[in-house]
Coordinates of C-alpha atoms in Angstrom, one line a residue:
M232 CA 0.0 0.1 -0.3
G233 CA 1.3 3.2 -0.8
M234 CA 2.2 6.0 1.3
R235 CA -0.6 8.2 0.4
R236 CA -3.0 5.9 0.5
K237 CA -2.1 4.7 4.4
A238 CA -2.5 8.6 5.0
R239 CA -5.5 9.0 3.1
E240 CA -6.8 5.9 5.8
L241 CA -6.1 8.0 8.8
A242 CA -7.6 10.6 7.7
V243 CA -10.6 9.0 7.3
Q244 CA -10.5 7.3 10.6
T245 CA -9.7 10.3 12.7
L246 CA -12.4 11.7 10.9
Y247 CA -14.6 9.3 11.8
A248 CA -13.4 9.0 15.2
L249 CA -14.4 12.5 15.4
D250 CA -17.9 11.6 15.1
F251 CA -18.0 10.4 18.4
A252 CA -16.2 13.3 20.1
E253 CA -17.6 15.9 22.4
I254 CA -18.2 18.4 19.4
G255 CA -20.1 21.9 20.4
T256 CA -22.7 23.5 17.7
E257 CA -21.2 27.0 18.1
F258 CA -17.6 26.6 17.6
K259 CA -17.4 23.0 15.3
E260 CA -14.5 24.2 13.5
Y261 CA -12.6 25.3 16.5
D262 CA -13.3 22.2 18.2
L263 CA -12.6 19.8 15.9
L264 CA -9.5 21.5 15.2
N265 CA -8.7 21.2 18.7
Q266 CA -9.3 17.5 19.2
Y267 CA -8.2 15.4 15.5
P268 CA -4.9 15.7 17.0
E269 CA -4.8 13.6 19.8
I270 CA -7.1 11.4 17.9
L271 CA -4.8 11.2 14.6
D272 CA -1.2 10.9 17.2
Q273 CA -3.5 7.4 18.9
L274 CA -4.7 5.9 15.4
A275 CA -1.4 6.6 13.8
R276 CA 0.6 4.9 17.0
R277 CA -1.6 1.8 16.5
E278 CA -0.8 2.0 13.1
S279 CA 3.4 2.4 14.0
I280 CA 3.3 5.2 12.3
D281 CA 5.7 7.8 13.7
A282 CA 4.5 11.4 13.9
S283 CA 7.5 12.7 12.6
S284 CA 6.8 10.6 8.6
P285 CA 5.2 11.6 5.3
V286 CA 1.9 9.5 6.1
F287 CA 1.3 11.2 9.1
A288 CA 2.1 14.8 7.5
F289 CA -0.4 14.1 4.8
A290 CA -2.5 12.6 7.0
E291 CA -2.9 15.8 8.8
E292 CA -3.0 18.2 5.9
L293 CA -6.0 16.0 4.9
I294 CA -7.1 16.3 7.8
K295 CA -6.8 20.0 8.8
N296 CA -7.7 21.3 5.4
T297 CA -11.2 19.1 5.2
I298 CA -12.1 20.6 8.5
I299 CA -11.3 24.0 7.8
N300 CA -12.8 23.8 3.8
L301 CA -15.8 21.6 5.5
D302 CA -18.8 23.9 4.8
D303 CA -18.4 24.2 1.2
L304 CA -16.8 20.7 1.0
E305 CA -20.4 20.0 1.9
A306 CA -22.0 22.1 -0.2
E307 CA -20.1 20.9 -3.1
I308 CA -21.1 16.7 -2.1
G309 CA -25.1 18.3 -1.3
K310 CA -25.0 19.7 -5.3
H311 CA -23.9 16.3 -6.8
S312 CA -25.4 13.2 -4.5
E313 CA -29.1 13.6 -6.5
N314 CA -31.7 12.0 -3.6
W315 CA -29.6 12.4 -0.6
S316 CA -28.8 14.7 1.6
V317 CA -25.4 15.3 2.9
D318 CA -26.7 14.5 6.9
S319 CA -28.6 11.1 5.6
I320 CA -24.6 9.5 3.8
A321 CA -23.4 6.8 6.0
H322 CA -20.7 8.4 7.9
L323 CA -17.1 6.3 6.6
D324 CA -18.4 7.4 2.7
R325 CA -19.1 10.9 3.7
H326 CA -15.6 11.6 5.1
I327 CA -14.1 10.0 2.2
L328 CA -16.0 12.2 0.2
Q329 CA -15.4 15.1 2.6
I330 CA -11.4 14.4 1.8
A331 CA -11.4 13.5 -1.8
T332 CA -13.6 16.7 -2.8
Y333 CA -11.2 19.1 -1.1
E334 CA -8.4 16.8 -2.8
L335 CA -10.4 17.2 -6.5
I336 CA -10.6 21.5 -5.6
H337 CA -7.3 22.1 -3.8
T338 CA -4.6 20.1 -4.6
D339 CA -3.0 19.1 -7.5
T340 CA -3.7 15.8 -7.3
P341 CA -4.7 14.0 -11.2
P342 CA -8.6 13.3 -10.7
A343 CA -8.6 9.6 -11.8
V344 CA -6.1 9.1 -8.5
V345 CA -8.1 10.8 -6.2
I346 CA -11.2 9.5 -7.3
N347 CA -9.8 5.9 -7.6
E348 CA -8.2 6.2 -3.9
A349 CA -11.7 6.9 -2.2
I350 CA -13.2 3.8 -3.8
E351 CA -10.1 1.5 -2.8
I352 CA -10.3 2.9 0.5
A353 CA -14.0 2.4 0.7
K354 CA -13.4 -1.2 -0.4
K355 CA -11.8 -1.3 2.8
F356 CA -13.7 0.3 5.2
C357 CA -17.9 0.5 4.0
S358 CA -20.2 -1.3 2.7
E359 CA -20.7 -3.3 -1.2
G360 CA -22.0 -0.2 -2.8
S361 CA -20.3 2.8 -1.4
G362 CA -17.1 2.3 -4.2
S363 CA -19.9 3.0 -6.8
F364 CA -21.5 5.7 -4.5
L365 CA -18.7 7.1 -5.0
N366 CA -17.3 7.0 -8.0
G367 CA -20.6 8.5 -9.5
I368 CA -20.7 11.8 -6.7
L369 CA -16.7 12.1 -7.1
D370 CA -17.3 11.9 -10.9
S371 CA -19.9 14.7 -11.4
V372 CA -18.1 16.8 -8.4
K373 CA -15.0 16.2 -11.1
K374 CA -16.9 17.2 -14.0
D375 CA -18.7 20.3 -12.0
L376 CA -15.1 21.6 -11.7
Q377 CA -13.6 20.7 -15.1
E378 CA -16.9 23.1 -16.7
T379 CA -15.6 25.6 -13.7
A380 CA -11.6 25.5 -13.9
L381 CA -12.1 25.6 -10.2
G382 CA -10.1 22.4 -9.3
R383 CA -6.2 22.5 -9.4
G384 CA -5.7 19.5 -10.4
L385 CA -7.9 19.1 -13.1
G386 CA -5.8 21.6 -16.2

């Protein structure tokens, strides 16, 4: 397994664990940003990933930037998840979508790589139909970003 996939998996697991943390609604972003480091550290140690490693650094980058951009990411996902509200999407599926949408919009990672990684992570952690569900939404996000030239890696 590649370093970046391991980091993406760690990011998904951290965001999922945050779903069960004590988070207030008034300062949600602040609370999430303050609580994720401890969870990420625990998960990384469990996987024998050193906090100074590139895997840890990339996971932290994905988590932090997903949290900071969460409202925009969920709005983008919502535009493409026909017949599904973002809140009704299974937690793990939603976190994979959030991270992948962040990467599509804000990084130079090729869209095919982002979408493939999301599908592979879904195969590992989610239900049987998750891969095709995520593929449909992310492909729609990718096409929309290409049409509006918003994504960095979509040139």
